[in-house]
Coordinates of C-alpha atoms and ligand atoms in Angstrom, one line a residue:
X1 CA 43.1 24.7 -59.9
X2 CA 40.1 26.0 -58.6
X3 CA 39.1 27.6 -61.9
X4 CA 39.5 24.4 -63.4
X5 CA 37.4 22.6 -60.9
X6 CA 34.3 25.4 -61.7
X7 CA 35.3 25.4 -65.2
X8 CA 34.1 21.6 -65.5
X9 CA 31.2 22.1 -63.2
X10 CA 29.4 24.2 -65.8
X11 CA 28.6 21.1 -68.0
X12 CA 27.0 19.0 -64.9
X13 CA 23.9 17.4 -65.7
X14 CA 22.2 16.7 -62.8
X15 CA 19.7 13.7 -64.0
X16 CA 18.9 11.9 -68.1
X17 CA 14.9 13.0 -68.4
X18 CA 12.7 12.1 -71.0
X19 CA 9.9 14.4 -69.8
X20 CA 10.5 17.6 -71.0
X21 CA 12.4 19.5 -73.6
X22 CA 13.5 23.1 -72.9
X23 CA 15.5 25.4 -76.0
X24 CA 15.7 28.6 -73.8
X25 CA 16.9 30.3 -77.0
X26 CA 14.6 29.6 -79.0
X27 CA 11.2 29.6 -76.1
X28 CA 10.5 26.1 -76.7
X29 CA 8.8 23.7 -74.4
X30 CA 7.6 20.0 -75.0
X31 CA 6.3 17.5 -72.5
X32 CA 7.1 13.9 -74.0
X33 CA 8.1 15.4 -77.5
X34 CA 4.6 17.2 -77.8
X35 CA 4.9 20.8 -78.1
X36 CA 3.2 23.1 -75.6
X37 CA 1.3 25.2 -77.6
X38 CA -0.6 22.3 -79.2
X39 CA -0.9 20.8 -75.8
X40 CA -2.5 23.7 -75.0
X41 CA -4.7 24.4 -77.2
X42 CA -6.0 20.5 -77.7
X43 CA -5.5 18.6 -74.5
X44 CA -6.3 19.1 -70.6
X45 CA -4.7 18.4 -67.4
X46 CA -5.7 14.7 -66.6
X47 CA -4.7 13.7 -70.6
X48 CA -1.4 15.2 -69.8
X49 CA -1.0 14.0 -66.7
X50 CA -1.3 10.5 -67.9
X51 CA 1.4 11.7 -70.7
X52 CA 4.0 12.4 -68.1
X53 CA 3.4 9.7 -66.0
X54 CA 2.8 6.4 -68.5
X55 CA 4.8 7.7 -71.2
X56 CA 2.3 8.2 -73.6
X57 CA -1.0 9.4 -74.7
X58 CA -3.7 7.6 -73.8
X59 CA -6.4 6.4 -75.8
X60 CA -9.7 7.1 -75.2
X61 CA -10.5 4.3 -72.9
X62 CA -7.3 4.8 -70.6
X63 CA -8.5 7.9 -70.8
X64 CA -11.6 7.4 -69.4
X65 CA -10.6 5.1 -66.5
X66 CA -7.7 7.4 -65.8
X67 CA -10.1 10.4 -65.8
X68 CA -12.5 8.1 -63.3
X69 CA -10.5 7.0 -60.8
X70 CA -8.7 10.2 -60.1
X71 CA -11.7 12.1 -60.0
X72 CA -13.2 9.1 -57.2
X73 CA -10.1 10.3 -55.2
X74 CA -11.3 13.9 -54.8
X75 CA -12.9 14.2 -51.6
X76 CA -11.2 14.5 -48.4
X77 CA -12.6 13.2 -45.1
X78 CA -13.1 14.3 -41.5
X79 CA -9.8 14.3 -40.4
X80 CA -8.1 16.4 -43.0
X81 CA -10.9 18.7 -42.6
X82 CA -10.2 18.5 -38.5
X83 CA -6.6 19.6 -39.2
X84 CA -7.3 22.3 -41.8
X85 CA -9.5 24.0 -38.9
X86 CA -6.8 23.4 -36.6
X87 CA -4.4 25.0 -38.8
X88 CA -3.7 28.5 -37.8
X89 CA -5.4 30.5 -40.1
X90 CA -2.4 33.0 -40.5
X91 CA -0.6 30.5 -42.8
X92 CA 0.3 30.2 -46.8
X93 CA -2.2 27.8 -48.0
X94 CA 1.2 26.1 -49.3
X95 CA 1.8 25.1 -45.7
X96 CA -1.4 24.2 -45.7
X97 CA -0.9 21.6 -48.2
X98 CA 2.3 20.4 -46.7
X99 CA 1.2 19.4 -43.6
X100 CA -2.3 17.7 -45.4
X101 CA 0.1 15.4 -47.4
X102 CA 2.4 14.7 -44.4
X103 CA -0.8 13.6 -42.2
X104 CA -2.3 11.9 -45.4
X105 CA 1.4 9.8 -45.6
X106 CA 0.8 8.7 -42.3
X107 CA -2.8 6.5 -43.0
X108 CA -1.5 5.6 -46.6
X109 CA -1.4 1.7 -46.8
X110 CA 1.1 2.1 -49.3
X111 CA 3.2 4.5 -48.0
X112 CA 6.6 3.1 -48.0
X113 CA 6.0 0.7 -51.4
X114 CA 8.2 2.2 -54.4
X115 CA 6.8 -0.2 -56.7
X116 CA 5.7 1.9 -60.2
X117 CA 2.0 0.6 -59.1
X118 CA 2.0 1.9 -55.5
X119 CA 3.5 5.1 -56.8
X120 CA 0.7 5.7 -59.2
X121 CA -2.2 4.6 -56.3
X122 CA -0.5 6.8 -54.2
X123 CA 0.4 9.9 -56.7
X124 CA -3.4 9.2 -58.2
X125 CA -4.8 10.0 -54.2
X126 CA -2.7 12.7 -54.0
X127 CA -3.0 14.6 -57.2
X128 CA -6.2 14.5 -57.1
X129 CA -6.6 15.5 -53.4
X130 CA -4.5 18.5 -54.0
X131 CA -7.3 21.4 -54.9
X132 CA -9.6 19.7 -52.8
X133 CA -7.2 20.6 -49.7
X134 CA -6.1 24.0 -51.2
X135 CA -10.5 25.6 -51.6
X136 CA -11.1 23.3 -48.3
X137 CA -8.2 25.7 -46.2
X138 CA -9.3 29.1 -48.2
X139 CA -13.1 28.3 -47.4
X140 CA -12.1 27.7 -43.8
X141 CA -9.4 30.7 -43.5
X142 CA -12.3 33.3 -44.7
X143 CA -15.1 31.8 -42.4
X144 CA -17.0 30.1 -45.4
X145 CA -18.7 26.4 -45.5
X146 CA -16.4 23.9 -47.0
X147 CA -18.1 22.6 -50.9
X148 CA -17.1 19.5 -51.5
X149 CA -15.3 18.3 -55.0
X150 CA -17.7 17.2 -57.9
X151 CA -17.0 14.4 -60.2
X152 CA -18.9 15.8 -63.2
X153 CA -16.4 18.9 -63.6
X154 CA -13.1 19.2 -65.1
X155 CA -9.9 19.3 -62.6
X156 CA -9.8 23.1 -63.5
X157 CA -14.1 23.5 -63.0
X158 CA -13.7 21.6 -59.8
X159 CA -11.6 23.8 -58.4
X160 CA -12.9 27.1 -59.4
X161 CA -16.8 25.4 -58.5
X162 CA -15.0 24.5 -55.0
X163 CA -13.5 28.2 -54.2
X164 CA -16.9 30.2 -55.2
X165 CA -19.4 27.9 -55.2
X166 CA -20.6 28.2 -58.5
X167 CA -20.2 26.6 -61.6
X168 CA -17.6 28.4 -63.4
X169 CA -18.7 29.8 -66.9
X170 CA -16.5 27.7 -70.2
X171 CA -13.8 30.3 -70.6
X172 CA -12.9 30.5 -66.9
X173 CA -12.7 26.4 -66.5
X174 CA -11.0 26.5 -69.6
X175 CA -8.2 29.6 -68.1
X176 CA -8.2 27.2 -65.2
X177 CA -7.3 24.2 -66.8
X178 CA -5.0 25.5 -69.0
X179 CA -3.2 27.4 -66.1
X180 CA -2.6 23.6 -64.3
X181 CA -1.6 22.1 -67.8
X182 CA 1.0 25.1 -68.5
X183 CA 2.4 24.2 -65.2
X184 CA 2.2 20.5 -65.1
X185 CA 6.1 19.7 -66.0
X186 CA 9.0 22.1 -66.3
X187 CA 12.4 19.8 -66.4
X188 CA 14.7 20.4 -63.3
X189 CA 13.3 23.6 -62.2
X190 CA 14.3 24.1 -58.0
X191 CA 11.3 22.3 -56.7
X192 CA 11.3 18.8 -59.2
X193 CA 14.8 18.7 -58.3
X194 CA 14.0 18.2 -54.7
X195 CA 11.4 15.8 -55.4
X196 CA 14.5 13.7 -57.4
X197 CA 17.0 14.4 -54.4
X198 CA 14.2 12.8 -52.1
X199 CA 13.3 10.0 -53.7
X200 CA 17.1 9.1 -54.8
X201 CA 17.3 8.4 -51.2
X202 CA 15.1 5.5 -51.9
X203 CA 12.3 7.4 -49.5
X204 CA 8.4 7.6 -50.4
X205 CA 6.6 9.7 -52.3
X206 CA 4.7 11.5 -50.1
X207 CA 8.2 12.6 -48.6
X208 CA 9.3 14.0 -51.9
X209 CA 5.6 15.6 -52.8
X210 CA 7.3 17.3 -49.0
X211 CA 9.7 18.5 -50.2
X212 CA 8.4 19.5 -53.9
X213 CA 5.5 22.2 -52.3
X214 CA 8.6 23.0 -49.5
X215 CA 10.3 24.3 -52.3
X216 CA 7.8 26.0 -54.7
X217 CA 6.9 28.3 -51.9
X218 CA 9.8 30.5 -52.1
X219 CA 9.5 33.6 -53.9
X220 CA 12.2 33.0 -56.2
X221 CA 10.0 30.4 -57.3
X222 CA 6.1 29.5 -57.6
X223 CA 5.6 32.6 -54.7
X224 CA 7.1 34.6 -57.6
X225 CA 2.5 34.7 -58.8
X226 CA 1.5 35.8 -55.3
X227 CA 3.9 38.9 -55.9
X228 CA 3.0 39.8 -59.4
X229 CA -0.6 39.7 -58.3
X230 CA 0.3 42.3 -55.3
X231 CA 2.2 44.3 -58.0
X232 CA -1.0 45.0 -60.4
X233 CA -3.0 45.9 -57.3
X234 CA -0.3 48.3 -56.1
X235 CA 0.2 49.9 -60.0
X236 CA -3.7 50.2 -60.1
X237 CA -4.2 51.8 -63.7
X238 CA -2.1 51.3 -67.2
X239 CA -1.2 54.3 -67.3
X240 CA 1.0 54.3 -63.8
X241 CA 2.4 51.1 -64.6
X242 CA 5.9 52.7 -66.6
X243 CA 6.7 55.1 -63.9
X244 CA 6.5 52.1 -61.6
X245 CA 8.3 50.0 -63.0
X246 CA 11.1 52.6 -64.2
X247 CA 11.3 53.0 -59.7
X248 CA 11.5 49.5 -59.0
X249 CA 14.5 49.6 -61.9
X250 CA 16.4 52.4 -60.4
X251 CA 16.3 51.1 -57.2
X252 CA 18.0 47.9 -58.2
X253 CA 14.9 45.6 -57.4
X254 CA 13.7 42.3 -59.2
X255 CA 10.6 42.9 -61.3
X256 CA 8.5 39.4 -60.0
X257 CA 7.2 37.3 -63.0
X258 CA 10.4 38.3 -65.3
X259 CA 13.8 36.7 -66.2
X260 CA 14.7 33.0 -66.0
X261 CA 17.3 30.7 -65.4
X262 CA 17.0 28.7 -68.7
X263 CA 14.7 31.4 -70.8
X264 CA 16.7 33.9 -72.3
X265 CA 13.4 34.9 -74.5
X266 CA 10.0 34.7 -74.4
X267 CA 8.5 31.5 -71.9
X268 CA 6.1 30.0 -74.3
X269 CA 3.9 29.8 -70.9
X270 CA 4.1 33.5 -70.9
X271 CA 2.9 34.5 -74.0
X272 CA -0.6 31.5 -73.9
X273 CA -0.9 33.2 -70.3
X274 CA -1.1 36.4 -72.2
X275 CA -3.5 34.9 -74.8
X276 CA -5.7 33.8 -72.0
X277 CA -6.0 37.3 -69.9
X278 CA -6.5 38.5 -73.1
X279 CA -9.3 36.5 -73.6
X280 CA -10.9 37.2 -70.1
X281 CA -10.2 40.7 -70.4
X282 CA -12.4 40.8 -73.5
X283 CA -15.5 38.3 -72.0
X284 CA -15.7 40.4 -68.8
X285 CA -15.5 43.5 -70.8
X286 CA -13.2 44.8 -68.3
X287 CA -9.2 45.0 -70.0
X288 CA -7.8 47.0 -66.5
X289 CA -5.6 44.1 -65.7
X290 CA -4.6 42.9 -69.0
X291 CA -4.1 46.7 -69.9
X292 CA -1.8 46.5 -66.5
X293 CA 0.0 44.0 -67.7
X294 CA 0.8 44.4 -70.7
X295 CA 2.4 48.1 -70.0
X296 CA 4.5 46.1 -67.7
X297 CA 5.8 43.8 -70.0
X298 CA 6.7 46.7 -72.5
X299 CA 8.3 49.0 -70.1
X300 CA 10.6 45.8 -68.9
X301 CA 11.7 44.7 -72.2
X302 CA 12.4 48.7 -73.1
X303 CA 14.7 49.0 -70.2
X304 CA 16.2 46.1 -69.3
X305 CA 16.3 44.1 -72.5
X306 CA 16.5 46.9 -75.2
X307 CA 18.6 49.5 -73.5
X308 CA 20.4 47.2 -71.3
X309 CA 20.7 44.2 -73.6
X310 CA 19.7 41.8 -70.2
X311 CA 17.4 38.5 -71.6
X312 CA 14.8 39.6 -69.1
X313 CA 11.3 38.4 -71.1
X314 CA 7.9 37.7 -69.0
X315 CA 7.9 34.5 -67.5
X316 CA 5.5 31.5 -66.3
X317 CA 3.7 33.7 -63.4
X318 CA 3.9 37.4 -65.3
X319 CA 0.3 36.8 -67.1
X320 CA -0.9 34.9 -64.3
X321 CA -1.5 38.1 -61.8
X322 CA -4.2 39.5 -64.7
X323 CA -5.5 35.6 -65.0
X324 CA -6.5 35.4 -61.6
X325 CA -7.6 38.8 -61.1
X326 CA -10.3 37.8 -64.0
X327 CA -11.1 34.5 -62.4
X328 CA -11.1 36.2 -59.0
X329 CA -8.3 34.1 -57.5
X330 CA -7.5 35.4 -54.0
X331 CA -3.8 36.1 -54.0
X332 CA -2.9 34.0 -51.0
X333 CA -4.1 30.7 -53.6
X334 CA -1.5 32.0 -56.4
X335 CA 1.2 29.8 -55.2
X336 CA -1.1 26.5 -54.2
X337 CA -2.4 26.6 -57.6
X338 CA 1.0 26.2 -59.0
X339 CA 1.2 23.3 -57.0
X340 CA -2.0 21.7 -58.5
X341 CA -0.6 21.7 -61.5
X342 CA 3.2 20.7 -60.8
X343 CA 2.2 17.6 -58.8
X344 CA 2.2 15.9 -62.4
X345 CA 5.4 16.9 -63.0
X346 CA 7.2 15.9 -59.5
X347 CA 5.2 12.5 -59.8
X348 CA 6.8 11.9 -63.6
X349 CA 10.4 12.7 -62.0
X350 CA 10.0 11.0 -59.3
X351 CA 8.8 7.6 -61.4
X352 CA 11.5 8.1 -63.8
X353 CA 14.4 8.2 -60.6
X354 CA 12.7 5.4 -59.0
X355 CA 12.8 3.2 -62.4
X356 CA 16.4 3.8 -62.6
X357 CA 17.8 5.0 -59.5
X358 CA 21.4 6.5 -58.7
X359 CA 21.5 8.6 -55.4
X360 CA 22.0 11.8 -56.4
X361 CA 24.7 14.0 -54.5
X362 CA 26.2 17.4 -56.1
X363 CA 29.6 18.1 -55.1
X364 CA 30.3 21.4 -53.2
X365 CA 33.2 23.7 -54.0
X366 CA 35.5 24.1 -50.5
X367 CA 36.2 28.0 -51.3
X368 CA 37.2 27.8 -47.3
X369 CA 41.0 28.0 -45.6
X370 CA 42.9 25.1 -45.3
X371 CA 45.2 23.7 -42.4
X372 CA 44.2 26.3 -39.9
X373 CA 45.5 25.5 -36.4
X374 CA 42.8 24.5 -33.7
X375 CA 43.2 26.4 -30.9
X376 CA 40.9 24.5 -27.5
X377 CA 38.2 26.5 -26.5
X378 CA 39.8 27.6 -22.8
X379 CA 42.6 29.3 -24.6
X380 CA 40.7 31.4 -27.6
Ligands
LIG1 N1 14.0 41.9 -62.7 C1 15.1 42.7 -62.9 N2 16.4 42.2 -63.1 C2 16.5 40.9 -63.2 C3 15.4 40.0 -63.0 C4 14.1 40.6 -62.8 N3 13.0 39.9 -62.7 N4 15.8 38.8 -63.2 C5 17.1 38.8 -63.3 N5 17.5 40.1 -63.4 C6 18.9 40.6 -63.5 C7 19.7 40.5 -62.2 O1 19.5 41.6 -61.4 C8 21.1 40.2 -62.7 O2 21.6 41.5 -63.1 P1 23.2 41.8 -62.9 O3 23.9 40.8 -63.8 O4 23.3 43.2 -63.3 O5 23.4 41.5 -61.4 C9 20.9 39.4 -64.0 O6 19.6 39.8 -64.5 C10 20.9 37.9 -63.8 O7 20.0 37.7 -62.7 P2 20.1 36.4 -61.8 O8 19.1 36.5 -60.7 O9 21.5 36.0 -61.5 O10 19.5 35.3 -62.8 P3 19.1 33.9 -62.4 O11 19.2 33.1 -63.6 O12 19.9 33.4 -61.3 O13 17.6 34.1 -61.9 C11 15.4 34.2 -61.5 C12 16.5 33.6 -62.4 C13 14.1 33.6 -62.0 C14 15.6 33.7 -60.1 C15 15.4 35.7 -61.6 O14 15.2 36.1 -62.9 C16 14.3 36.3 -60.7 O15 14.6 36.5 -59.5 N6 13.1 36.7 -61.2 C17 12.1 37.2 -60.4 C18 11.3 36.1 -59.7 C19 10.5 35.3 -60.6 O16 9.7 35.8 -61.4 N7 10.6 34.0 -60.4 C20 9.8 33.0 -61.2 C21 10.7 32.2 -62.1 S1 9.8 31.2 -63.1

């Protein structure tokens, strides 16, 4: 009975998308039908976020006014900045940005309309706010004067011009916005399924934004960057990097920035991620981290995948440690910046619940006794 019940649990899907496509077999991923790599390579963040959250491309007009009005949405005022000082400095810049958006719910004048065109004013706002808040807390955390957003740059510019106060050169706003456009939209990973669970409930975006950054914080998940980066530190030189890895192996750990739930190859992600370190490895004529990396990658698919026949490739955050080390990313941001770029994604979702909505509520397995007798409290 009970194997029966699992048995038809396997085949459970948990919500109808048309977002994205993922073949784990064959390490394909397409937002709307368009494949990554081309996405990639000839789009940026605000074109794809309008993908994922009209349904189409737009043209070059929507484009434009799209591109306008969320960049008009980037500054923050006084009283976020009054609360990221507040903020004890010893937190993730993920909780950070959690209670931002909770205190930004509370003064939005459309905070509890689920119409599609509140959701977009409201996702616009947010989306946009989202780097702002993320450089505002780091500048504060390390003593530094806040620099406020600029219209003129890119979503990935911005943010690099708004953590180092310069204009970054074309290859690192390029790295930048690519990283945000990799991570835009990836189905029903743990975090865009919260965001659907909240908003199935009929509550507001904001709530579900919450819950998405809640979730990505966990290590299992988007924290899964801030480790990898801690790893390369720790390995220091290429030629170190195999014996460490072979320890982490025979002590039965989790390599961070490996294996995933639907991949059982190569993440597309990982291997443009690799393309891009690559790439800043060779303009700052400095390939340590790349170098780093990449004996990482080989020594894990030796042992695990060749000797031990596990589907343990380089994931979504592998290449990323080596990325920011190039663009000289703090490691406490990894995580937030994954956020930056996965707003577009939980916004999509939660449009797409909203439009046709059906609470959603797994089942549980009872795997507990049954018909035990109570016994009152005075006599156990
Ligand atoms: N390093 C070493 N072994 C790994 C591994 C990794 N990164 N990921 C999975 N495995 C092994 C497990 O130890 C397990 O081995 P076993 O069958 O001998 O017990 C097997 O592969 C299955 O692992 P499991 O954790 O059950 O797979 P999952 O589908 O539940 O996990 C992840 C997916 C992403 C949670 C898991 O691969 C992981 O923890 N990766 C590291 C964290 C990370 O990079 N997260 C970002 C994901 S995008």
């Amino acid at each position: 009975m009970v194997e029966e019940f699992k048995e038809g649990l396997e085949d459970v899907i948990a919500a109808k998308t048309q977002l994205s496509f993922i073949d784990g077999k064959s390490g394909i991923l397409e937002y709307r039908g368009y494949n990554i790599n081309d996405l990639a390579k000839y789009s940026n963040f605000e074109e794809v976020t309008y993908l994922l959250w009209y349904g189409k491309l737009p043209n070059k007009k929507e484009l434009q006014n799209f591109s306008k009005k969320l960049r008009s949405e980037r500054k923050i005022d006084h009283s976020v900045i009054k609360i990221l000082k507040t903020c004890s400095k010893n937190i993730d810049a993920m909780d950070a940005l959690r209670t931002s958006i909770s205190y930004l719910a509370q003064c939005d004048e459309d905070l509890n309309d689920n119409s599609f065109e509140a959701n977009i004013r409201k996702a616009v706002r947010i989306a946009a706010k989202f780097p702002t808040i993320v450089a505002a807390f780091y500048r504060v955390k390390n003593n530094k004067k806040i620099i406020p957003p600029r219209i003129n740059l890119s979503h990935g510019a911005n943010f690099l011009y708004m953590i180092h106060g310069k204009i970054p050169s074309d290859i690192e706003a390029f790295a930048m916005e690519t990283d945000f456009l990799l991570t835009a939209e990836h189905e029903l990973n743990a975090s865009t399924f919260t965001t659907r669970v909240t908003v199935s409930t009929l509550s507001d975006l904001h709530s579900a934004i919450c819950s998405g950054i809640s979730t990505l914080k966990g290590p299992l998940h988007g924290g899964a960057r801030t480790e990898v980066y801690k790893m390369l530190e720790k390995i220091r030189s290429a030629d170190k990097a195999e014996q460490y890895i072979l320890n982490l192996i025979a002590s039965g750990q989790k390599i961070m920035g490996f294996g995933h739930r639907v991949y059982k190859t190569y993440d597309p992600r990982a291997l443009i991620f690799k393309d891009i370190a690559n790439k800043l490895a060779q303009h700052f004529k400095d390939l340590k981290w790349y170098d780093i990396s990449v004996k990482v990658a080989d020594t894990v698919i030796k042992e695990l995948v060749e000797k031990k026949g596990k589907p343990i490739y380089p994931n979504v955050d592998f290449y990323t440690g080596a990325v920011y080390k190039y663009l000289k990313i703090p490691p406490e941001l990894c995580t937030a910046i994954f956020a930056i770029g996965r707003i577009s994604g939980w916004v999509a979702h939660c449009l797409e619940q909203y439009s046709d909505n059906r609470l959603i509520r797994p089942l549980a397995q009872y795997v507990g006794p049954h018909n035990q007798q109570y016994i009152s409290i005075d006599k156990r």
